Amino acid sequence: GVQNKLDSGVRVTEIGFDPEFSKQKLKALIGEYSVKELKKGVEAVMKKIEKHFSKDKNLFMVACLTVQAELIKQVEGHEKLMKNCYPGAGLNFNFTVAQIHGIFDKKSPKQ
């Protein structure tokens, strides 16, 4: 995607001019990922984690925290790319990192 283009030498300021990575396409893509979709995805992953680690609550917690940390890392990385490649465009996901924490907090078992 965008990171591969940047790694191949395309300048940050040129990304938005590539038809494959237009601002309109990015807006449409962002629009597909609402808090509701995020919650559904997290619930599906949590069910799979629970299936594999149901006998060990501590391992389940570690797996959940690892998935949460990776999701946040990826979201923040994509937000940084959006800000750098489309400056002033005001492009953001339709959810926040705080909402990600809230979704995981509601789904994770308490210790």
CSV table of C-alpha atoms in Angstrom, one decimal:
chain,number,residue,atom,x,y,z
A,1,GLY,CA,0.0,0.0,0.0
A,2,VAL,CA,1.1,3.5,0.9
A,3,GLN,CA,4.0,2.4,3.0
A,4,ASN,CA,5.4,0.3,0.2
A,5,LYS,CA,5.2,3.3,-2.1
A,6,LEU,CA,7.0,5.4,0.4
A,7,ASP,CA,9.6,2.7,0.9
A,8,SER,CA,10.2,2.6,-2.9
A,9,GLY,CA,11.1,6.3,-2.9
A,10,VAL,CA,7.8,8.0,-3.7
A,11,ARG,CA,7.7,11.3,-1.7
A,12,VAL,CA,5.0,11.8,0.9
A,13,THR,CA,3.7,14.8,-1.0
A,14,GLU,CA,3.1,12.7,-4.1
A,15,ILE,CA,1.0,9.9,-2.6
A,16,GLY,CA,-2.3,11.7,-2.9
A,17,PHE,CA,-1.8,12.3,-6.6
A,18,ASP,CA,-1.6,8.5,-7.3
A,19,PRO,CA,-5.1,7.5,-8.5
A,20,GLU,CA,-4.7,4.2,-6.5
A,21,PHE,CA,-4.3,6.3,-3.3
A,22,SER,CA,-6.6,9.2,-3.9
A,23,LYS,CA,-8.2,11.1,-1.1
A,24,GLN,CA,-11.6,10.1,-2.3
A,25,LYS,CA,-10.7,6.4,-2.1
A,26,LEU,CA,-9.3,6.8,1.3
A,27,LYS,CA,-12.4,8.6,2.5
A,28,ALA,CA,-14.5,5.7,1.2
A,29,LEU,CA,-12.3,3.2,2.8
A,30,ILE,CA,-12.4,5.0,6.2
A,31,GLY,CA,-16.2,5.2,5.9
A,32,GLU,CA,-16.4,1.4,5.9
A,33,TYR,CA,-14.9,1.2,9.4
A,34,SER,CA,-17.3,2.5,12.0
A,35,VAL,CA,-17.2,1.9,15.7
A,36,LYS,CA,-19.9,-0.8,15.1
A,37,GLU,CA,-17.7,-2.6,12.6
A,38,LEU,CA,-14.7,-2.3,14.9
A,39,LYS,CA,-16.7,-3.8,17.8
A,40,LYS,CA,-17.9,-6.7,15.6
A,41,GLY,CA,-14.3,-7.4,14.5
A,42,VAL,CA,-13.0,-7.3,18.1
A,43,GLU,CA,-15.7,-9.6,19.3
A,44,ALA,CA,-14.9,-12.1,16.6
A,45,VAL,CA,-11.2,-12.1,17.5
A,46,MET,CA,-12.0,-12.3,21.2
A,47,LYS,CA,-14.1,-15.4,20.6
A,48,LYS,CA,-11.3,-17.1,18.8
A,49,ILE,CA,-8.8,-16.1,21.6
A,50,GLU,CA,-11.2,-17.4,24.2
A,51,LYS,CA,-11.6,-20.7,22.3
A,52,HIS,CA,-7.9,-21.3,22.4
A,53,PHE,CA,-7.1,-20.0,25.9
A,54,SER,CA,-10.4,-20.7,27.8
A,55,LYS,CA,-8.6,-22.9,30.3
A,56,ASP,CA,-5.9,-20.3,31.2
A,57,LYS,CA,-7.3,-17.0,32.2
A,58,ASN,CA,-3.9,-15.4,32.5
A,59,LEU,CA,-2.9,-16.4,29.0
A,60,PHE,CA,-6.3,-15.2,27.7
A,61,MET,CA,-5.6,-11.8,29.3
A,62,VAL,CA,-2.1,-11.6,27.8
A,63,ALA,CA,-3.4,-12.5,24.3
A,64,CYS,CA,-6.2,-9.9,24.5
A,65,LEU,CA,-3.8,-7.2,25.6
A,66,THR,CA,-1.4,-8.2,22.8
A,67,VAL,CA,-4.1,-8.0,20.2
A,68,GLN,CA,-5.3,-4.6,21.6
A,69,ALA,CA,-1.8,-3.2,21.6
A,70,GLU,CA,-1.2,-4.3,18.0
A,71,LEU,CA,-4.5,-2.9,16.8
A,72,ILE,CA,-3.7,0.5,18.5
A,73,LYS,CA,-0.2,0.5,17.0
A,74,GLN,CA,-1.6,-0.1,13.5
A,75,VAL,CA,-4.4,2.5,13.9
A,76,GLU,CA,-1.9,5.1,15.1
A,77,GLY,CA,0.5,4.2,12.3
A,78,HIS,CA,-2.2,4.6,9.7
A,79,GLU,CA,-3.3,7.9,11.3
A,80,LYS,CA,0.3,9.1,11.0
A,81,LEU,CA,0.4,8.1,7.3
A,82,MET,CA,-2.9,9.9,6.7
A,83,LYS,CA,-1.6,13.1,8.3
A,84,ASN,CA,1.7,13.0,6.5
A,85,CYS,CA,0.4,12.0,3.0
A,86,TYR,CA,-2.8,14.1,3.1
A,87,PRO,CA,-2.0,17.1,5.2
A,88,GLY,CA,-4.8,19.4,6.0
A,89,ALA,CA,-7.4,17.0,4.6
A,90,GLY,CA,-8.8,16.2,8.1
A,91,LEU,CA,-8.9,12.5,7.4
A,92,ASN,CA,-9.4,10.4,10.5
A,93,PHE,CA,-10.9,7.0,11.4
A,94,ASN,CA,-14.5,7.0,12.7
A,95,PHE,CA,-13.3,5.8,16.0
A,96,THR,CA,-10.7,6.8,18.6
A,97,VAL,CA,-8.0,4.9,20.5
A,98,ALA,CA,-10.1,5.5,23.6
A,99,GLN,CA,-13.0,3.7,22.0
A,100,ILE,CA,-10.7,0.8,21.2
A,101,HIS,CA,-9.7,0.6,24.8
A,102,GLY,CA,-13.4,0.7,25.8
A,103,ILE,CA,-14.4,-2.1,23.5
A,104,PHE,CA,-11.6,-4.4,24.8
A,105,ASP,CA,-12.3,-3.4,28.4
A,106,LYS,CA,-16.0,-4.5,28.0
A,107,LYS,CA,-15.0,-7.8,26.4
A,108,SER,CA,-12.0,-8.8,28.6
A,109,PRO,CA,-12.6,-10.8,31.7
A,110,LYS,CA,-11.7,-9.0,34.9
A,111,GLN,CA,-8.8,-10.4,37.0
